[in-house]
mmCIF file of C-alpha atoms and ligand atoms in Angstrom:
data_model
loop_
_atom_site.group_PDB
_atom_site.id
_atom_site.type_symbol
_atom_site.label_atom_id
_atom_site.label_comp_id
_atom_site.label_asym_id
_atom_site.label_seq_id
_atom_site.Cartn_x
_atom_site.Cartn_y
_atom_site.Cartn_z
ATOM 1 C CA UNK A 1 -84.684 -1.479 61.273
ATOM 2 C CA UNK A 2 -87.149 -1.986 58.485
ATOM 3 C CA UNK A 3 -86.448 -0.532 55.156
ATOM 4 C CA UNK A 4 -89.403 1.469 53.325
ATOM 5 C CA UNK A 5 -90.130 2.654 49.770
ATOM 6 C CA UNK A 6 -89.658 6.579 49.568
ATOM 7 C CA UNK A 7 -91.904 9.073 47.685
ATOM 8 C CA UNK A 8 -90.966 10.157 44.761
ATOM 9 C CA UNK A 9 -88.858 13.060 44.304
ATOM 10 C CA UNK A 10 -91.355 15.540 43.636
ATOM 11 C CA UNK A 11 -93.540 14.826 46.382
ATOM 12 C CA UNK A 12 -90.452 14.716 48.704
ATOM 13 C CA UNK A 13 -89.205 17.939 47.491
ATOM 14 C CA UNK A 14 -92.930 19.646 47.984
ATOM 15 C CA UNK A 15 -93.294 18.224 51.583
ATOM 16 C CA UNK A 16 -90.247 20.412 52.620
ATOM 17 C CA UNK A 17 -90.864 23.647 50.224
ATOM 18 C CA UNK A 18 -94.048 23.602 51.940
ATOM 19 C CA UNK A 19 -92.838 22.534 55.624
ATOM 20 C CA UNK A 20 -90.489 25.683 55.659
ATOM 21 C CA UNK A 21 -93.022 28.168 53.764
ATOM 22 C CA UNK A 22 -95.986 27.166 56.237
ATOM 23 C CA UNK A 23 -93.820 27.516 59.057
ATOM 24 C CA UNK A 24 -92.183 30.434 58.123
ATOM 25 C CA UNK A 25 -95.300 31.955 57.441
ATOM 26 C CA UNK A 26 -96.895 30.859 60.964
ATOM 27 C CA UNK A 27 -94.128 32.168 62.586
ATOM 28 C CA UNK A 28 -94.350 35.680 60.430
ATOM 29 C CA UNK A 29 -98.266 35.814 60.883
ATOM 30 C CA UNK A 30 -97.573 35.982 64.737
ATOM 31 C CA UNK A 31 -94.858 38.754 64.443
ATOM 32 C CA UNK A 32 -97.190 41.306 61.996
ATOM 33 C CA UNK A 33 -98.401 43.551 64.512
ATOM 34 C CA UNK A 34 -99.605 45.793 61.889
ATOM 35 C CA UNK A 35 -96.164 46.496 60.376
ATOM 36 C CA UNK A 36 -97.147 47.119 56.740
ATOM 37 C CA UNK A 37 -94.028 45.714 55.362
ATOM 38 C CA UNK A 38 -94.449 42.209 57.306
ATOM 39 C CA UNK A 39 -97.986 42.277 56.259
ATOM 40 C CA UNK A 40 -97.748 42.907 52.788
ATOM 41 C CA UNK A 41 -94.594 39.630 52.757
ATOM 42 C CA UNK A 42 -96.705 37.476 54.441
ATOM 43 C CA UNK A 43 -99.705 37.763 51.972
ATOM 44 C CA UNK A 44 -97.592 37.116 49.272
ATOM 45 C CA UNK A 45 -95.471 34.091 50.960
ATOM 46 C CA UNK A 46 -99.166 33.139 51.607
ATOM 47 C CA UNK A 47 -99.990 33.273 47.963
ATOM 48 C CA UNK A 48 -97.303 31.488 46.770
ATOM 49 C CA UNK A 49 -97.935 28.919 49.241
ATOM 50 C CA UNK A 50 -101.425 28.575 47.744
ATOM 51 C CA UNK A 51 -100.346 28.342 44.374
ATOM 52 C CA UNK A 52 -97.746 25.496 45.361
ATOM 53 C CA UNK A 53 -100.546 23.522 47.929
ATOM 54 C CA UNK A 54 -102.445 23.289 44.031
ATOM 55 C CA UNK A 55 -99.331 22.067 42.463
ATOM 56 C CA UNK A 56 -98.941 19.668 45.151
ATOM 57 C CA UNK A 57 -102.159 18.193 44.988
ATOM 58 C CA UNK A 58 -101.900 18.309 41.274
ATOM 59 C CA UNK A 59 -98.541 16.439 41.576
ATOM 60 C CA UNK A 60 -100.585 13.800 43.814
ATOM 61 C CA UNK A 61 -103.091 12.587 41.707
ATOM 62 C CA UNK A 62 -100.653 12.776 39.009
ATOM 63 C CA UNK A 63 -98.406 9.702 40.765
ATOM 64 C CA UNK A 64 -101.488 8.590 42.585
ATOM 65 C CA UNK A 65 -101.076 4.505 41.606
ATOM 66 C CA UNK A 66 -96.497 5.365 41.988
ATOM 67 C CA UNK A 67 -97.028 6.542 45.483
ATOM 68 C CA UNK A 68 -95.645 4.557 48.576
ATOM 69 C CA UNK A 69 -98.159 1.986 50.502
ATOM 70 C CA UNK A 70 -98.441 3.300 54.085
ATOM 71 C CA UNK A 71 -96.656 1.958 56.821
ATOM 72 C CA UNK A 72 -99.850 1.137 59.183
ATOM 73 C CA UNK A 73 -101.917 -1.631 58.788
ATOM 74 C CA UNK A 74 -105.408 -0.882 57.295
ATOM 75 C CA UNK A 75 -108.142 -0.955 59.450
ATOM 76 C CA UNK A 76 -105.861 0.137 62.602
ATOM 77 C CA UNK A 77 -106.492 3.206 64.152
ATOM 78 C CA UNK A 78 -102.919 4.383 63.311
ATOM 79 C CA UNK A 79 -104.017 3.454 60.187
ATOM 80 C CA UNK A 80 -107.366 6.263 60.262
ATOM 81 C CA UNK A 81 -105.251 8.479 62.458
ATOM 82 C CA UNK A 82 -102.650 8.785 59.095
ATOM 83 C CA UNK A 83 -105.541 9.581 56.142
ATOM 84 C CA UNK A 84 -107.363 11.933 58.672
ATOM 85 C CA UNK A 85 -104.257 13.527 59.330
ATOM 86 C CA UNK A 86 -103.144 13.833 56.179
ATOM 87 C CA UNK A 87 -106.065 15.044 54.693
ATOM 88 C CA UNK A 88 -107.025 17.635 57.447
ATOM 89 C CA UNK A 89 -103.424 19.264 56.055
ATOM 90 C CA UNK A 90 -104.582 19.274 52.629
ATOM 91 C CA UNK A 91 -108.310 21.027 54.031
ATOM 92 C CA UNK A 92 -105.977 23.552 56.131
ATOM 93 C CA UNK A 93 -103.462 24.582 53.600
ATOM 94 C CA UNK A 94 -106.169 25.393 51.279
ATOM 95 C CA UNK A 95 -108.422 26.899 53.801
ATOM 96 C CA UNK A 96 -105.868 29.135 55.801
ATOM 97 C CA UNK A 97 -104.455 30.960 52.382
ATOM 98 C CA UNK A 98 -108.104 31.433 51.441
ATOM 99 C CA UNK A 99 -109.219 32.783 54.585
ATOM 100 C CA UNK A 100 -106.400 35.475 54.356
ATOM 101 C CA UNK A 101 -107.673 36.446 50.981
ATOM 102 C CA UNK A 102 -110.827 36.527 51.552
ATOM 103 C CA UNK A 103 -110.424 38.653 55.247
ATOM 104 C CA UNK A 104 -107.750 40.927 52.869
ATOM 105 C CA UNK A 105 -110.533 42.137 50.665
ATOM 106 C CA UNK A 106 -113.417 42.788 53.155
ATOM 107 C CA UNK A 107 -110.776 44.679 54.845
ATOM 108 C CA UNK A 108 -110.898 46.791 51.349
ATOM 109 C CA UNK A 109 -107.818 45.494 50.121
ATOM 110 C CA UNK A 110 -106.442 43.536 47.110
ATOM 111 C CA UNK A 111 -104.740 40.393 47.428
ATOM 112 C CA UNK A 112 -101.240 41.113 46.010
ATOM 113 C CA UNK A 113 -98.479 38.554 45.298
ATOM 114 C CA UNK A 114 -94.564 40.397 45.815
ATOM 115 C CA UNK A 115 -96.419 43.315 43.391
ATOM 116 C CA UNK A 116 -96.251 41.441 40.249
ATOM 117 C CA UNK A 117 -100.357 40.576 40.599
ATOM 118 C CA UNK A 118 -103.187 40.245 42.677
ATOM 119 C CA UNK A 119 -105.988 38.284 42.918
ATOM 120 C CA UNK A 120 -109.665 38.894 42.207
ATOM 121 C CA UNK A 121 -111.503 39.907 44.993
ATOM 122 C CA UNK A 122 -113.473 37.150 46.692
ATOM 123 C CA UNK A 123 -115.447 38.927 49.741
ATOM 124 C CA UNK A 124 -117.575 42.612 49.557
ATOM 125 C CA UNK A 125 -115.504 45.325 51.830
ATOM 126 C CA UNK A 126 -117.525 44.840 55.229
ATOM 127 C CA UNK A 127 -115.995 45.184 59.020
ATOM 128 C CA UNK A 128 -118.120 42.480 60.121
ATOM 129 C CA UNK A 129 -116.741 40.018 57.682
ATOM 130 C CA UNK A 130 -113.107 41.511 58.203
ATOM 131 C CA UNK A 131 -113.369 40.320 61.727
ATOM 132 C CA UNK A 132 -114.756 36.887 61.496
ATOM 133 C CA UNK A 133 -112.659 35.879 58.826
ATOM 134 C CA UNK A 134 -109.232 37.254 60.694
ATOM 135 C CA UNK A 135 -110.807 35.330 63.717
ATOM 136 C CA UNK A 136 -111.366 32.306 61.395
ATOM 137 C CA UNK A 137 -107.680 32.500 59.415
ATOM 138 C CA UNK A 138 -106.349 32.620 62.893
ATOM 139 C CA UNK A 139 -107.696 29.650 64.699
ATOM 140 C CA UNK A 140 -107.343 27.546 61.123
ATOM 141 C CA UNK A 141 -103.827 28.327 62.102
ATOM 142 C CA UNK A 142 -103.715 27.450 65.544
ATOM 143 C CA UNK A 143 -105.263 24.119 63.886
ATOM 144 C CA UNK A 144 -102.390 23.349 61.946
ATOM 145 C CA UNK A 145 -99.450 23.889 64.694
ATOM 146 C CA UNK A 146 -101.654 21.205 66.642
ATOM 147 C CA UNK A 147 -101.535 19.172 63.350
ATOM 148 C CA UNK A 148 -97.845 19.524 62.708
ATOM 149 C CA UNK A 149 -97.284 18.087 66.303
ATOM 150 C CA UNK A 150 -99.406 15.272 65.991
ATOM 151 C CA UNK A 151 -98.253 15.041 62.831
ATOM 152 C CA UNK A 152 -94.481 14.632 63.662
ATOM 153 C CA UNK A 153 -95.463 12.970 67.161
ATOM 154 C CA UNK A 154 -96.740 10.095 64.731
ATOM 155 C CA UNK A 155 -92.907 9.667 63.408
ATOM 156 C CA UNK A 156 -91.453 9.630 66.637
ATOM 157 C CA UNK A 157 -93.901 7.189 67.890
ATOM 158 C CA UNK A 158 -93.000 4.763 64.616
ATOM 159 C CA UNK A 159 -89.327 5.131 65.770
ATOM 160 C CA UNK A 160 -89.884 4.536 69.659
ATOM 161 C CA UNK A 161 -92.636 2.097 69.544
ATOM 162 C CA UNK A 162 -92.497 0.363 66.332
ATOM 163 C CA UNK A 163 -88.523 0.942 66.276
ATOM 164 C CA UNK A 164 -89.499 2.010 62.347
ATOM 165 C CA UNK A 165 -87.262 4.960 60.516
ATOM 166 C CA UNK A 166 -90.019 6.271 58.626
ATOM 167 C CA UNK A 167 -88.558 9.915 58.165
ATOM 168 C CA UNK A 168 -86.135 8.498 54.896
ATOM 169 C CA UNK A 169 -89.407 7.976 53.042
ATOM 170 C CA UNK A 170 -90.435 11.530 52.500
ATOM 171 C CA UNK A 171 -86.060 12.665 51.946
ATOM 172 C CA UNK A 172 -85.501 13.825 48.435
ATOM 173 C CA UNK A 173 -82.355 11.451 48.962
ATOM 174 C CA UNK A 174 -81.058 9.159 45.677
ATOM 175 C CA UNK A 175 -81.336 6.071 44.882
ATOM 176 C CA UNK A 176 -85.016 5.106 44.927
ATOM 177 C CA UNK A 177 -84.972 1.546 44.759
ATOM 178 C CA UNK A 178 -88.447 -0.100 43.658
ATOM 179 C CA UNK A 179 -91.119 -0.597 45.184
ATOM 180 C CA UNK A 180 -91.328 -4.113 45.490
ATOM 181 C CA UNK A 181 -87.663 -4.777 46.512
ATOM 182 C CA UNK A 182 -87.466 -1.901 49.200
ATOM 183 C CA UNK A 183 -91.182 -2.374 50.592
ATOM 184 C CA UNK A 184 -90.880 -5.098 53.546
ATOM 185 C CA UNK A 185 -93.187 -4.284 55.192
ATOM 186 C CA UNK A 186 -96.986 -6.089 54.977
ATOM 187 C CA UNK A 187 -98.656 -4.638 51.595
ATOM 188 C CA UNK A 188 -101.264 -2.132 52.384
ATOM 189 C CA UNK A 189 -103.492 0.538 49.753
ATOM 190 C CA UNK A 190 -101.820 3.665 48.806
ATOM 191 C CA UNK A 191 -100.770 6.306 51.114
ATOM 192 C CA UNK A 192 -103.166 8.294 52.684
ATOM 193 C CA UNK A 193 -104.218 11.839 51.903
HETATM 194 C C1 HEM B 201 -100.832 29.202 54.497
HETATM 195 C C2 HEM B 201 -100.441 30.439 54.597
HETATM 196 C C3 HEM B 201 -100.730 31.322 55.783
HETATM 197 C C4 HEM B 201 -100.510 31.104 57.109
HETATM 198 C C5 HEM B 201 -99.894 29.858 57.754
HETATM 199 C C6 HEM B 201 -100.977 32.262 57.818
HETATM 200 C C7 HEM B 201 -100.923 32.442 59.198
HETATM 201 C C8 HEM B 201 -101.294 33.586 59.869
HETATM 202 C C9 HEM B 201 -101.193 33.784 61.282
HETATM 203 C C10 HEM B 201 -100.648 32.759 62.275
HETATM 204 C C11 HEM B 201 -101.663 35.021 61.562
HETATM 205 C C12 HEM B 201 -101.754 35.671 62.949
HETATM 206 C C13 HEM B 201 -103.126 35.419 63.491
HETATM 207 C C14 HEM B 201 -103.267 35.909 64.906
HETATM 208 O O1 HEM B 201 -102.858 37.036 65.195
HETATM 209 O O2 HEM B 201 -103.797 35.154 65.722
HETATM 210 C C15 HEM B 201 -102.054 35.626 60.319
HETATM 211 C C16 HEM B 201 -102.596 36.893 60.188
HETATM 212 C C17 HEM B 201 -102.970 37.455 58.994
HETATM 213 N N1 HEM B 201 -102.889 36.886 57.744
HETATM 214 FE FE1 HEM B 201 -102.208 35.045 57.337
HETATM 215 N N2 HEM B 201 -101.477 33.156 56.915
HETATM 216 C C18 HEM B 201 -101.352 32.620 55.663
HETATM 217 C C19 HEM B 201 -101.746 33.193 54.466
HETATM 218 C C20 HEM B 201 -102.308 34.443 54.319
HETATM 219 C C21 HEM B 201 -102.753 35.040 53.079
HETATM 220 C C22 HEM B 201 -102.668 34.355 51.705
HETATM 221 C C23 HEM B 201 -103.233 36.274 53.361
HETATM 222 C C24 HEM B 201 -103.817 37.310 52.442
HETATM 223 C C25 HEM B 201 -103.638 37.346 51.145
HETATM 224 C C26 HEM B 201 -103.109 36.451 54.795
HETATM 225 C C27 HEM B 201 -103.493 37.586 55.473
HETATM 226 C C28 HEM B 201 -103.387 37.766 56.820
HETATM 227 C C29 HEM B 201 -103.825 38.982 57.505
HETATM 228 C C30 HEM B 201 -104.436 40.209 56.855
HETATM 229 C C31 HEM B 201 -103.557 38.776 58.873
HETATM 230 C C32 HEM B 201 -103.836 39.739 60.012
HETATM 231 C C33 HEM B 201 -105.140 39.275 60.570
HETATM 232 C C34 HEM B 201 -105.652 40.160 61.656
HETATM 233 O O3 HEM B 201 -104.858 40.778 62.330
HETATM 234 O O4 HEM B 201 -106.879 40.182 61.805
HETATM 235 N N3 HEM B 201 -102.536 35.311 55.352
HETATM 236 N N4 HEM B 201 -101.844 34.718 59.305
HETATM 237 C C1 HEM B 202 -96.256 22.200 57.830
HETATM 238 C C2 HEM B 202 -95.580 21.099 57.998
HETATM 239 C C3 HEM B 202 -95.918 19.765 57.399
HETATM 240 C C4 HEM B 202 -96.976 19.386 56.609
HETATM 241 C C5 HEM B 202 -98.131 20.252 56.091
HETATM 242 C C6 HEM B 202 -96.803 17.974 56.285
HETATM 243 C C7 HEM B 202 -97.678 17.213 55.520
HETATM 244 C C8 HEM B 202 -97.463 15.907 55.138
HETATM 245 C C9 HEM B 202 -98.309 15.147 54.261
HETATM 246 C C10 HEM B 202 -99.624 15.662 53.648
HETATM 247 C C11 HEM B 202 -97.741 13.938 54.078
HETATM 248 C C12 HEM B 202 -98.257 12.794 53.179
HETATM 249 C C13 HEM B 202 -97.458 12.801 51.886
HETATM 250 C C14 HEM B 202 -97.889 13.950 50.984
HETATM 251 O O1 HEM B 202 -99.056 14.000 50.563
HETATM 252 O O2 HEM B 202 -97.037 14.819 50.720
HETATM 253 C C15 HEM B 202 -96.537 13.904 54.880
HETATM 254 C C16 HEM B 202 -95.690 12.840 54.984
HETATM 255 C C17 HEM B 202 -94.619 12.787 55.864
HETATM 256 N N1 HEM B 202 -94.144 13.810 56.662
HETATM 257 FE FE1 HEM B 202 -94.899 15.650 56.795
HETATM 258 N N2 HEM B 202 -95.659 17.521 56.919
HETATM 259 C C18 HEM B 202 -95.100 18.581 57.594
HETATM 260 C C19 HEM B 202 -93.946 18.571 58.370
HETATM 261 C C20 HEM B 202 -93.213 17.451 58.643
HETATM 262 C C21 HEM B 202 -92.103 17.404 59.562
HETATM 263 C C22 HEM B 202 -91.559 18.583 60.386
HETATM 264 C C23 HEM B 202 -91.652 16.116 59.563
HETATM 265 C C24 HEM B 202 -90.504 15.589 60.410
HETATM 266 C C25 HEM B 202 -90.653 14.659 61.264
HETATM 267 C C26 HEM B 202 -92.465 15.359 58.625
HETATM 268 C C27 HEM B 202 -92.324 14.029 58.330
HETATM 269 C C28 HEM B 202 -93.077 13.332 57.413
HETATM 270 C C29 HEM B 202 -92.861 11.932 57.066
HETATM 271 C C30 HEM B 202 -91.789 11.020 57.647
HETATM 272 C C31 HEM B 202 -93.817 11.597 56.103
HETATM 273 C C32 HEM B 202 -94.009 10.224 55.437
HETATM 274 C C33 HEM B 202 -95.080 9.489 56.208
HETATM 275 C C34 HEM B 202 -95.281 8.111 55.633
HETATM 276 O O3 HEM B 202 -96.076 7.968 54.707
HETATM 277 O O4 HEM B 202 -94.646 7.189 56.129
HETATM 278 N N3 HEM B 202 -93.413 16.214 58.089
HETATM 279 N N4 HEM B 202 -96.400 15.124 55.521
#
């Protein structure tokens, strides 16, 4: 089995933060059925995960020329299949937390975070808006289960087909070894996304 380079620690440690908030958050959207309680926790879980997607991307172009190559071969479509993915998470954990706000205050509410603050309000109060941006933060959701499937279909696939363990490269395990000793596999740009 081929042996990888691993992201760094922060980017490792981000992935999962975020893996477990977005999922938990999926999982709590579906449940809401207009219990106040549930509603009010998942707009701020869906805050914080907002604030942490900027961090993330922050964090990115921060160790943008430290980051792992990819494991595809440019120019392959597992190769465009990877940045499209990757990117199209970035677009829908920006979008979906958005979409809540902005559906939260044409609804004629504020955005509030756990109590301690809420946002500015993005959208006039307006029914018609209410509706099609619930309708659009719901589908944008639907979007990213399909995109967390592909998404982890892609690591199987590496395993099964390409008997690569790529899932050690995003662990916030020790021992990072270097780049150039650990990376055997043919040199490629930076990781997508
Ligand atoms: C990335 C984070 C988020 C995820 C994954 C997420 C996901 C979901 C899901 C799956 C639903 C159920 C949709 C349906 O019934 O089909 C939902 C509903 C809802 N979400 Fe979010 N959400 C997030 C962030 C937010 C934020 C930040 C807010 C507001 C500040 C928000 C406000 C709402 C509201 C008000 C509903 C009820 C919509 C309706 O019934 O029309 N969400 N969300
Ligand atoms: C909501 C859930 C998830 C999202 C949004 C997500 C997003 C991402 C993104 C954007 C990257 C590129 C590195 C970065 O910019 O951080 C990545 C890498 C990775 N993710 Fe996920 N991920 C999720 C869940 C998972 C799960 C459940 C697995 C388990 C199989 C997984 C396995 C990996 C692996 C192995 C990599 C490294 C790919 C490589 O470059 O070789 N992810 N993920």
């Amino acid at each position: 089995m081929e042996k990888f380079s691993r992201y760094p620690l922060s980017v490792s440690l981000l992935h999962w933060l975020l893996a477990v908030a977005l999922i938990g958050n999926l999982v709590i959207g579906w449940l809401l059925d207009d219990q106040e309680d549930l509603v009010t926790l998942h707009k701020s879980i869906g805050i914080t995960i907002l604030g942490l997607v900027l961090m993330r991307l922050a964090n990115r172009v921060r160790l943008r020329g430290r980051l792992p190559k990819t494991v595809n071969r440019a120019g392959t479509p597992a190769y465009f299949v990877e940045i499209a993915v990757h990117r199209l998470f970035y677009t829908l954990m920006l979008a979906i937390p958005l979409l809540g706000w902005m559906k939260t205050n044409a609804a004629g509410h504020a955005a509030s975070c756990f109590g301690l603050f809420s946002l500015p309000a993005l959208m006039p109060r307006s029914r018609e808006l209410s509706h099609l941006l619930g309708q659009l933060h719901s589908l944008t959701a639907y979007g990213l289960v399909a995109l967390i499937g592909l998404h982890v279909a892609g690591v199987l696939a590496h395993r099964v087909f390409k008997a690569q363990n790529i899932l050690p490269r995003i662990l916030p395990l020790p021992q990072r070894r270097p780049d150039s000793q650990a990376h055997t596999a043919p040199e490629q740009s930076n990781a997508a996304g």
